[in-house]
């Protein structure tokens, strides 16, 4: 019986900036068009963004520990992905976040105050600024992947020259939504980029228990479009690969799947204790690969980034965060009746009655409290 | 007798079922996590091995389908959905497959499957993480739905669910995990479809289930101090519904309040009210009233949550309303 190889595949891995902060610029040129370059200003901007979103994150964790914030999902260790994506996206592109993208949302223009409100369980924290092309945070795992696919289809249909970015974690790749969404995007050649922040832990389940495949990137092969693995702690690699993929989408050349290999340095959320299921050594190993540390090393070596630069930056960032926290904490509790007011434009009769009953009860209690 | 918490009772039932029958296994998300299922499955992986306590990928549909396949192939799975909300991702295998299987194949093959899920109310869980969907499931022919409110029932109903040869939905409520009651050490079953009178009274009947049974007991105690003698029924199973126990009580009291932690419209309480009015209309001295969730999704902020979830005080108010209506008329 004749036998022949029908297809052969390779999965590429990208890193430009290594753990010591050394940039392999020979890899830069194939990723940039002849007219493009990455400027010092851009790279310094990446670093400033990282400091901002890490500080936001640290503050959130502190506020939660003090009882001033609700359950919070830390982004610590995953800043390079979020900064790289934010820089590559245009404001006209659509972004579909999961729940570990606070940094990317901030860099897309979502006020930090609003995000603190969101993570305090305040419904008003889900209200985004007008003309903000981001979908809401998807707490259920992977459910936003098909939504992103639908938005990409709409863009194609309307001939909008935009791209859609959907981000999710490694756990989401075990969902039916992931398979069906990516398959659909491949069949319709949609302008969408799927980006997996593979932080190697879905709460307490390691990525080895999500898939038997050696990379998540290779899953794209079966859907008929490119899959690539990037060092998710290298902001320059993430930026360039995502930028290329988004441009490819805008040109009408179809979807791309990018796996950013990173590590969740903190607990899953503040309601978790990761020390109970993973080793200290593993965490230490990944702390060495910290995305901020390596970029700072690069800046120090290449651009004479100094302690005084660092201090000035940190001071400015702290001031911005303090203002956001003040704004967030000066908002009073919401009116309980508000729970009836977001579901329908006009309340049906039964809900009007339920609303009136609660209103009566509250007024009666307030009257009782006054006497 | 020993006292166990609701969570400990669920844990013990699992351990005893795993111990006595090698066909029993548990599959679902978070099973190896020390806290994800509360303490209800803590260290069972260490005691019984990871091949019987299967922590799964984030794949509700596949996990449920696989559990059904294993059940048909002769195993006795306990499928665990740590949040009832995400059990919806498996609604096709539950509703179209498991529930229909015995009927479709002339009772030659059944699906002896326990599907356990948890209602996670309050604490910012919000619209997508705290839903009580028992009424929806009870609507489906072929499914039984049990909802224990005490530690004693939590153990006995899990064992009964396992002994049943059809799919049984076992729903526990996170708000009950720390409640305690006497729990025998042996492996006992509580009949599915049988309610219990938790408190005898003459003036009014409260028919309740799950955490609202606990709240109804608190209301009963408080009303007693105000001279109102309340009978509290804990139905324990949503389906089959023990209508006789309510009818007997209503014959005595003539008044009924139904307390359920689900939504009001088209809900469990609506079914109870309709069933009673069909059979005992002439025993009733006034309308049947319901204490349920408002018909809106669960909020996340504390200010809204406080007003969203019905508690003992709401039952109390409704009981008084029921009595007042009659006295005014």
XYZ file of C-alpha atoms in Angstrom:
700
model
C 0.000 0.000 0.000
C 1.459 3.357 -0.935
C 2.139 5.653 1.939
C 2.948 9.333 1.793
C 3.141 12.270 4.138
C 0.143 14.558 3.596
C 1.120 17.411 5.864
C 3.957 18.321 8.149
C 3.881 21.053 10.726
C 6.238 23.071 12.829
C 5.453 25.146 15.886
C 7.629 28.230 16.254
C 8.689 29.892 19.463
C 9.625 33.561 19.706
C 11.771 35.468 22.129
C 13.696 38.659 21.469
C 14.431 39.898 24.940
C 15.904 37.227 27.171
C 15.854 36.949 30.938
C 19.085 38.929 31.286
C 17.628 41.834 29.355
C 19.597 41.140 26.172
C 17.800 41.939 22.934
C 18.476 39.798 19.876
C 18.007 42.526 17.276
C 18.754 40.157 14.400
C 15.273 38.793 15.000
C 13.719 42.235 14.838
C 13.985 42.931 11.136
C 11.934 40.001 9.845
C 9.134 41.132 12.146
C 9.161 44.732 11.010
C 8.361 46.117 7.597
C 11.265 48.126 6.046
C 9.740 51.444 7.099
C 9.211 50.368 10.706
C 11.379 50.389 13.770
C 10.879 50.244 17.492
C 11.956 53.472 19.099
C 13.520 54.058 22.462
C 10.442 56.021 23.371
C 8.203 53.049 22.626
C 10.298 50.656 24.679
C 10.420 53.100 27.567
C 6.663 53.474 27.210
C 6.296 49.697 27.549
C 8.176 49.846 30.803
C 6.134 52.760 32.137
C 2.944 50.875 31.312
C 4.227 47.806 33.116
C 5.024 49.810 36.237
C 1.561 51.346 36.129
C -0.357 48.109 35.824
C 1.778 46.246 38.342
C 1.259 49.055 40.822
C -2.476 48.964 40.156
C -2.341 45.241 40.841
C -0.311 45.549 44.044
C -2.687 48.209 45.305
C -5.702 46.014 44.524
C -4.221 43.142 46.528
C -3.516 45.440 49.473
C -6.997 46.929 49.375
C -8.499 43.446 49.312
C -6.466 42.347 52.330
C -7.712 45.412 54.195
C -11.319 44.611 53.336
C -11.564 47.585 50.992
C -11.930 45.531 47.776
C -13.692 42.279 46.847
C -12.209 39.141 45.313
C -9.472 40.134 42.876
C -7.573 38.234 40.170
C -3.953 39.376 40.057
C -2.147 39.969 36.768
C 1.311 39.894 38.360
C 3.853 38.267 36.022
C 1.657 38.690 32.964
C 2.273 42.376 32.339
C 4.352 41.908 29.183
C 1.460 40.268 27.371
C -0.942 43.015 28.370
C 1.390 45.868 27.497
C 2.385 44.224 24.205
C -1.234 43.686 23.190
C -2.312 47.185 24.193
C 0.467 48.698 22.090
C -0.389 46.547 19.085
C -4.136 47.196 19.184
C -5.755 50.250 17.605
C -8.622 51.916 19.416
C -10.900 50.923 16.524
C -10.084 47.236 17.078
C -12.307 45.204 19.353
C -10.952 43.559 22.480
C -12.593 40.627 24.280
C -11.015 40.074 27.700
C -11.309 37.196 30.148
C -10.792 38.245 33.780
C -6.983 38.435 34.082
C -6.570 41.405 31.783
C -6.966 44.343 34.154
C -3.707 45.815 32.866
C -4.734 45.594 29.230
C -8.094 47.166 30.056
C -6.392 50.083 31.814
C -4.082 50.625 28.862
C -7.113 50.532 26.570
C -8.496 53.477 28.514
C -10.732 51.940 31.146
C -10.460 54.199 34.227
C -8.674 52.521 37.146
C -11.418 53.766 39.428
C -13.973 51.815 37.365
C -11.879 48.653 37.600
C -11.550 48.972 41.375
C -15.311 49.383 41.486
C -15.731 46.289 39.343
C -13.536 44.217 41.647
C -15.460 45.442 44.656
C -18.593 43.842 43.247
C -20.149 47.181 42.404
C -22.429 46.818 39.382
C -21.458 50.352 38.317
C -17.912 49.095 37.730
C -19.141 47.324 34.599
C -20.023 50.582 32.882
C -17.354 51.467 30.306
C -16.732 54.866 28.683
C -18.661 55.656 25.512
C -17.060 54.564 22.216
C -14.884 52.091 24.071
C -14.440 49.034 21.854
C -13.956 46.499 24.623
C -16.357 43.783 25.581
C -17.089 43.279 29.294
C -14.867 41.080 31.443
C -15.847 37.424 30.927
C -15.685 35.684 34.288
C -17.101 32.370 32.995
C -14.225 30.561 31.332
C -13.897 30.939 27.559
C -17.483 32.011 26.919
C -16.339 35.165 25.151
C -14.408 33.313 22.429
C -17.483 32.687 20.262
C -18.561 36.315 20.894
C -15.259 37.545 19.507
C -15.747 35.314 16.493
C -19.198 36.821 15.922
C -17.848 40.357 16.189
C -15.112 39.460 13.690
C -17.706 38.073 11.323
C -19.718 41.315 11.680
C -16.604 43.363 10.874
C -15.937 41.268 7.787
C -19.547 41.609 6.677
C -19.530 45.371 7.192
C -16.090 45.629 5.553
C -14.687 47.367 8.637
C -10.924 47.314 8.436
C -10.512 46.309 12.012
C -9.272 43.283 13.890
C -10.619 41.531 16.956
C -8.475 40.298 19.820
C -9.751 37.681 22.256
C -7.602 36.740 25.242
C -8.074 33.832 27.610
C -6.129 31.468 29.837
C -4.873 27.924 29.355
C -7.945 26.505 31.126
C -10.209 27.979 28.467
C -8.569 25.831 25.791
C -10.342 22.797 27.284
C -13.720 24.345 26.659
C -16.064 23.537 23.836
C -16.301 27.296 23.202
C -12.603 27.351 22.286
C -12.868 24.511 19.792
C -16.070 25.693 18.172
C -14.983 29.330 18.111
C -11.581 28.689 16.537
C -12.997 26.229 14.049
C -15.638 28.734 12.949
C -13.064 31.515 12.615
C -10.918 29.259 10.429
C -13.788 28.209 8.168
C -14.908 31.823 7.626
C -11.362 33.224 7.584
C -12.303 35.903 10.107
C -10.239 38.933 11.199
C -9.596 37.702 14.715
C -6.530 37.014 16.851
C -6.862 34.488 19.632
C -4.335 34.954 22.395
C -3.858 32.453 25.181
C -2.156 33.777 28.302
C -0.797 30.365 29.239
C 0.118 31.051 32.861
C 0.282 27.299 33.441
C -2.344 27.146 36.178
C -6.133 27.088 35.980
C -6.758 27.679 39.663
C -5.123 24.490 41.028
C -4.939 22.485 37.812
C -1.598 22.624 35.978
C -1.571 22.951 32.207
C -0.383 19.332 31.949
C -3.872 18.346 33.130
C -5.596 20.554 30.544
C -3.980 19.071 27.473
C -1.680 16.253 26.441
C -0.292 18.415 23.613
C 3.247 19.728 24.078
C 2.146 23.259 23.172
C -1.213 24.975 23.109
C -0.118 26.874 19.986
C -0.240 23.716 17.887
C -3.994 23.466 18.366
C -4.352 26.130 15.657
C -2.967 23.717 13.074
C -6.126 21.624 13.193
C -8.241 24.713 12.595
C -6.299 25.642 9.485
C -4.539 28.814 10.562
C -1.163 29.740 12.056
C -0.337 29.039 15.679
C 2.741 30.408 17.342
C 4.230 30.321 20.817
C 5.781 33.477 22.208
C 7.742 34.095 25.369
C 4.913 35.837 27.178
C 7.335 37.583 29.501
C 9.060 39.320 26.605
C 7.085 42.444 25.822
C 8.889 43.128 22.552
C 8.193 39.672 21.150
C 4.555 39.830 22.236
C 4.136 43.297 20.740
C 5.608 42.372 17.381
C 3.849 39.033 17.008
C 0.462 40.417 18.043
C 0.935 43.448 15.793
C 1.682 41.228 12.804
C -1.285 39.006 13.545
C -3.641 41.977 13.875
C -2.360 43.437 10.624
C -2.828 40.092 8.926
C -6.415 40.037 10.196
C -7.077 43.590 9.004
C -5.721 42.652 5.569
C -8.344 39.912 5.367
C -5.910 37.015 5.646
C -7.716 35.295 8.499
C -7.172 34.347 12.115
C -3.993 33.709 14.099
C -3.564 31.882 17.367
C -0.845 33.098 19.717
C 0.143 31.224 22.831
C 2.007 33.460 25.261
C 3.889 31.292 27.705
C 3.981 33.007 31.073
C 3.388 32.276 34.737
C 0.800 33.295 37.315
C 3.085 34.607 40.062
C 0.231 35.159 42.537
C -2.727 33.103 43.684
C -5.585 32.476 41.235
C -7.557 35.142 43.056
C -7.516 36.572 46.553
C -9.880 33.701 47.452
C -7.128 31.164 46.715
C -3.946 29.944 48.376
C -1.636 28.562 45.703
C 1.000 27.500 48.234
C -1.264 24.575 49.015
C -0.906 23.034 45.577
C 2.311 24.229 43.910
C 5.931 24.422 44.940
C 7.856 27.424 46.147
C 10.735 26.427 43.811
C 8.509 26.686 40.759
C 7.396 30.175 41.731
C 10.969 31.288 42.425
C 12.089 29.969 39.048
C 9.490 32.102 37.315
C 10.214 35.157 39.415
C 13.639 35.053 37.759
C 11.894 35.380 34.399
C 9.833 38.374 35.498
C 8.880 40.503 32.490
C 9.497 43.813 34.239
C 12.868 42.900 35.623
C 14.244 41.932 32.239
C 12.954 45.061 30.522
C 14.416 47.239 33.244
C 17.772 45.501 32.784
C 17.564 46.226 29.082
C 16.767 49.891 29.707
C 19.616 50.205 32.175
C 22.082 48.640 29.770
C 20.906 50.379 26.629
C 19.443 53.696 27.643
C 21.076 54.548 30.966
C 17.822 54.088 32.828
C 18.695 55.078 36.381
C 17.364 54.840 39.904
C 16.225 58.442 39.726
C 14.229 57.716 36.542
C 12.719 54.762 38.332
C 11.825 56.766 41.432
C 10.265 59.589 39.467
C 8.197 57.122 37.478
C 7.058 55.263 40.573
C 6.072 58.514 42.248
C 3.983 59.608 39.298
C 2.303 56.201 39.084
C 1.576 56.144 42.823
C -0.102 59.519 42.576
C -2.335 58.312 39.736
C -3.289 55.220 41.669
C -3.998 57.138 44.868
C -6.348 59.395 42.941
C -8.113 56.377 41.440
C -8.517 54.778 44.880
C -9.858 58.036 46.318
C -12.353 58.328 43.479
C -13.378 54.713 43.913
C -13.822 54.969 47.660
C -15.742 58.214 47.543
C -18.590 56.503 45.682
C -21.346 55.588 48.118
C -23.269 52.285 48.121
C -25.706 51.762 45.297
C -29.464 52.086 45.713
C -30.831 48.534 46.181
C -33.759 49.347 43.883
C -31.188 49.679 41.116
C -31.221 45.872 40.826
C -34.546 46.159 39.005
C -33.471 48.896 36.649
C -30.908 47.262 34.361
C -32.769 44.243 33.060
C -35.493 45.701 30.848
C -36.153 49.062 29.264
C -39.712 48.891 30.550
C -40.356 46.710 33.569
C -43.092 44.106 33.115
C -45.950 44.261 35.606
C -44.721 41.516 37.910
C -41.325 43.166 38.279
C -42.925 46.564 38.844
C -44.811 44.990 41.723
C -41.685 43.380 43.130
C -39.854 46.677 42.838
C -42.662 48.571 44.558
C -42.741 46.007 47.341
C -39.036 46.377 48.029
C -39.362 50.165 47.902
C -42.182 50.053 50.457
C -40.172 47.777 52.701
C -37.074 49.994 52.598
C -39.115 53.119 53.312
C -40.876 51.417 56.195
C -37.546 50.329 57.678
C -36.104 53.808 57.277
C -39.168 55.254 58.970
C -38.797 52.703 61.769
C -35.141 53.625 62.177
C -36.004 57.327 62.499
C -38.422 56.706 65.387
C -25.041 10.623 68.432
C -22.282 12.502 66.620
C -22.781 15.932 65.263
C -21.409 16.697 61.800
C -21.513 19.772 59.640
C -23.379 19.671 56.338
C -20.037 19.729 54.493
C -18.636 16.903 56.642
C -21.767 14.838 56.048
C -21.377 15.161 52.274
C -17.724 14.190 52.643
C -18.566 11.129 54.730
C -21.251 9.981 52.291
C -18.731 10.154 49.441
C -16.129 8.226 51.444
C -18.569 5.492 52.400
C -19.928 5.133 48.876
C -16.415 4.947 47.431
C -15.430 2.471 50.096
C -18.281 0.029 49.671
C -18.510 -0.101 45.878
C -15.506 -0.147 43.517
C -17.769 1.011 40.674
C -18.215 4.383 42.335
C -15.993 7.225 41.158
C -16.139 11.017 41.296
C -15.447 13.253 38.304
C -15.515 17.030 37.933
C -13.551 20.218 38.364
C -11.524 21.130 41.416
C -11.566 17.682 43.021
C -7.879 17.708 43.927
C -8.057 21.261 45.144
C -7.934 21.505 48.934
C -10.733 24.053 49.105
C -12.574 24.332 45.810
C -15.471 22.085 46.806
C -15.496 23.543 50.293
C -14.303 20.701 52.511
C -16.830 18.314 50.979
C -14.255 16.362 48.959
C -11.114 17.215 50.881
C -8.336 14.626 50.517
C -10.593 11.987 48.954
C -8.014 11.837 46.146
C -5.401 10.858 48.705
C -7.647 8.262 50.357
C -9.081 6.669 47.200
C -6.543 7.550 44.501
C -6.590 9.913 41.566
C -8.099 7.249 39.309
C -11.312 7.311 41.341
C -11.299 11.022 42.103
C -10.848 12.509 38.644
C -10.097 16.201 38.475
C -11.067 17.117 34.936
C -10.071 19.748 32.372
C -12.409 22.738 32.145
C -14.819 20.764 29.963
C -18.299 20.460 31.496
C -19.916 19.014 28.406
C -17.273 16.315 27.877
C -17.115 15.444 31.574
C -20.871 14.979 31.785
C -21.055 12.993 28.572
C -18.216 10.775 29.772
C -19.902 10.197 33.138
C -23.078 9.152 31.336
C -21.080 6.759 29.144
C -19.366 5.260 32.180
C -22.713 4.870 33.978
C -24.212 3.048 31.014
C -21.101 0.857 30.910
C -21.704 -0.282 34.485
C -19.954 2.278 36.669
C -21.650 4.395 39.358
C -20.323 7.927 38.831
C -20.828 10.976 40.972
C -20.430 13.901 38.626
C -19.537 17.155 40.329
C -20.310 20.636 39.022
C -18.834 23.006 41.620
C -21.052 25.779 40.336
C -24.519 25.050 39.136
C -24.277 27.862 36.609
C -21.674 26.013 34.561
C -23.666 22.825 34.638
C -25.636 24.649 31.941
C -22.746 23.880 29.595
C -23.722 20.250 30.053
C -27.447 20.721 29.635
C -27.512 18.684 26.420
C -26.045 15.509 27.915
C -28.186 15.944 31.045
C -31.528 16.793 29.445
C -31.329 15.167 26.030
C -29.256 12.144 26.989
C -29.287 11.074 30.643
C -32.887 12.012 31.367
C -34.246 10.292 28.261
C -32.063 7.216 28.068
C -34.172 4.718 29.997
C -37.325 5.854 28.189
C -35.756 5.751 24.730
C -34.429 2.249 25.146
C -37.483 0.665 26.771
C -35.909 0.565 30.231
C -33.287 -1.922 29.037
C -30.468 0.413 29.978
C -30.647 3.176 32.542
C -28.183 5.872 33.546
C -27.346 5.405 37.227
C -25.692 8.778 37.628
C -25.548 11.221 40.505
C -25.060 14.772 39.271
C -24.043 16.939 42.173
C -23.942 20.693 41.915
C -23.577 23.568 44.305
C -25.490 26.826 44.627
C -23.017 29.537 45.614
C -25.131 32.390 46.874
C -23.874 35.781 47.977
C -20.411 37.224 48.460
C -20.164 38.944 45.054
C -20.893 35.703 43.184
C -23.367 37.551 41.033
C -25.484 36.620 38.062
C -23.245 33.932 36.571
C -21.971 32.172 39.690
C -24.848 31.822 42.144
C -27.924 30.638 40.319
C -30.436 28.229 41.811
C -31.644 26.289 38.769
C -33.458 23.414 40.460
C -36.895 24.310 39.053
C -35.559 24.184 35.513
C -34.129 20.707 36.082
C -37.186 19.467 37.959
C -39.224 20.386 34.891
C -37.485 17.675 32.867
C -39.145 14.237 32.817
C -36.633 11.594 33.792
C -34.709 13.664 36.306
C -35.079 13.474 40.070
C -33.941 16.498 42.068
C -32.972 16.408 45.737
C -32.001 19.413 47.868
C -30.996 18.573 51.439
C -31.149 21.263 54.112
C -29.532 19.441 57.055
C -26.341 17.464 57.546
C -28.405 14.340 58.229
C -30.244 14.688 54.925
C -27.123 15.719 53.040
C -25.611 12.333 53.776
C -28.765 10.237 53.467
C -29.897 11.796 50.216
C -26.507 11.405 48.553
C -26.562 7.720 49.395
C -30.161 7.434 48.164
C -29.200 9.207 44.947
C -26.414 6.678 44.424
C -28.746 3.746 45.057
C -31.216 5.034 42.472
C -30.828 3.565 38.994
C -31.802 6.764 37.228
C -30.057 10.121 37.027
C -30.515 12.110 40.225
C -29.593 15.772 40.524
C -28.224 16.430 44.006
C -28.054 20.117 44.846
C -26.290 21.430 47.899
C -26.154 25.018 49.012
C -22.901 26.628 50.130
C -24.777 28.683 52.717
C -25.579 25.454 54.590
C -22.047 24.016 54.758
C -21.382 25.032 58.347
C -24.803 24.057 59.738
C -24.727 20.984 61.953
C -26.985 18.107 62.937
C -26.798 14.584 64.325
C -25.501 12.209 61.681
C -25.364 8.418 62.172
C -22.117 6.668 61.294
C -23.708 3.981 59.172
C -24.423 4.247 55.461
C -28.129 5.120 55.460
C -30.449 6.333 52.691
C -33.335 8.770 52.949
C -36.170 8.011 50.540
C -36.196 10.372 47.569
C -39.516 12.195 47.226
C -40.327 12.274 50.936
C -40.584 15.536 52.839
C -40.463 15.940 56.583
C -42.329 18.042 59.132
C -39.552 19.941 60.876
C -41.813 21.786 63.243
C -45.433 21.191 64.126
C -47.905 24.055 64.341
C -51.576 24.926 63.970
C -51.807 28.415 62.466
C -50.014 28.264 59.141
C -47.893 25.920 57.007
C -44.574 26.909 55.511
C -43.498 24.538 52.734
C -39.811 25.012 52.092
C -36.715 23.431 50.615
C -32.921 23.671 50.898
C -31.611 26.806 52.666
C -35.106 28.238 52.882
C -36.062 25.326 55.152
C -33.353 26.534 57.522
C -34.675 30.095 57.239
C -38.251 28.864 57.753
C -37.193 27.229 61.026
C -35.697 30.521 62.216
C -38.891 32.308 61.221
C -40.937 29.685 63.060
C -38.972 30.254 66.245
C -39.357 34.012 66.052
C -43.082 33.791 65.255
C -43.615 31.451 68.188
C -42.475 34.257 70.475
C -45.119 36.425 68.873
C -47.835 33.851 69.500
C -47.994 32.469 65.959
C -47.807 28.687 65.721
C -46.105 27.729 62.476
C -45.765 24.301 60.887
C -42.581 23.955 58.844
C -42.265 21.341 56.121
C -38.914 20.641 54.498
C -39.685 18.949 51.191
C -36.086 17.676 50.758
C -36.813 16.570 47.164
C -38.025 19.018 44.532
C -38.990 16.069 42.345
C -40.723 13.774 43.038
C -42.673 16.318 45.064
C -44.167 15.077 48.339
C -47.511 16.778 47.871
C -49.282 14.599 50.464
C -47.270 15.949 53.355
C -48.299 19.511 52.427
C -51.952 18.601 51.869
C -52.137 16.969 55.280
C -50.680 20.047 56.917
C -52.829 22.538 54.993
C -55.933 20.583 55.953
C -54.998 21.399 59.537
C -53.787 24.994 59.197
C -55.717 26.269 56.171
C -52.890 28.573 55.179
C -49.750 28.088 53.121
C -46.587 30.046 52.495
C -44.067 28.494 50.115
C -40.437 29.472 50.688
C -37.935 28.736 47.931
C -34.481 30.128 47.105
C -35.234 30.149 43.373
C -36.956 32.742 41.210
C -40.643 33.318 41.731
C -42.139 33.047 38.270
C -42.471 29.535 36.797
C -40.554 28.277 39.775
C -40.604 25.534 42.376
C -42.876 27.551 44.662
C -45.289 28.095 41.790
C -45.498 24.339 41.249
C -46.160 23.705 44.941
C -48.833 26.414 45.036
C -50.562 25.093 41.918
C -50.467 21.492 43.119
C -51.969 22.436 46.490
C -54.682 24.665 45.063
C -55.700 21.934 42.624
C -56.127 19.410 45.396
C -56.996 21.366 48.519
C -58.633 24.589 47.400
C -61.461 24.181 49.881
C -59.101 23.672 52.802
C -57.508 27.056 52.177
C -58.608 30.091 54.159
C -56.654 32.510 51.991
C -54.313 32.768 49.024
C -51.083 30.777 48.944
C -48.155 33.196 49.219
C -44.595 32.741 47.969
C -41.258 33.884 49.330
C -38.744 33.668 46.487
C -36.012 35.584 44.751
C -37.109 38.611 42.772
C -37.236 37.778 39.062
C -33.930 39.373 38.249
C -30.341 38.086 38.068
C -28.256 38.002 41.246
C -26.427 41.260 42.009
C -22.819 41.474 43.190
C -22.668 44.482 45.466
C -23.458 44.045 49.134
C -26.075 46.794 49.154
C -28.058 44.956 46.499
C -27.391 41.422 47.751
C -28.830 42.267 51.134
C -32.148 43.030 49.498
C -32.022 40.285 46.910
C -31.822 37.127 48.999
C -34.919 36.254 51.040
C -34.214 35.408 54.679
C -36.185 34.394 57.777
C -37.446 37.942 58.234
C -39.039 37.872 54.780
C -40.764 34.594 55.581
C -41.965 36.114 58.840
C -43.433 39.123 57.067
C -45.167 36.922 54.523
C -46.647 34.715 57.227
C -48.065 37.806 58.913
C -49.375 39.074 55.617
C -51.151 35.773 55.059
C -52.743 35.935 58.494
C -53.671 39.613 58.166
C -55.384 39.182 54.834
C -57.646 36.608 56.386
C -58.345 38.666 59.517
C -59.140 41.797 57.477
C -61.513 39.852 55.244
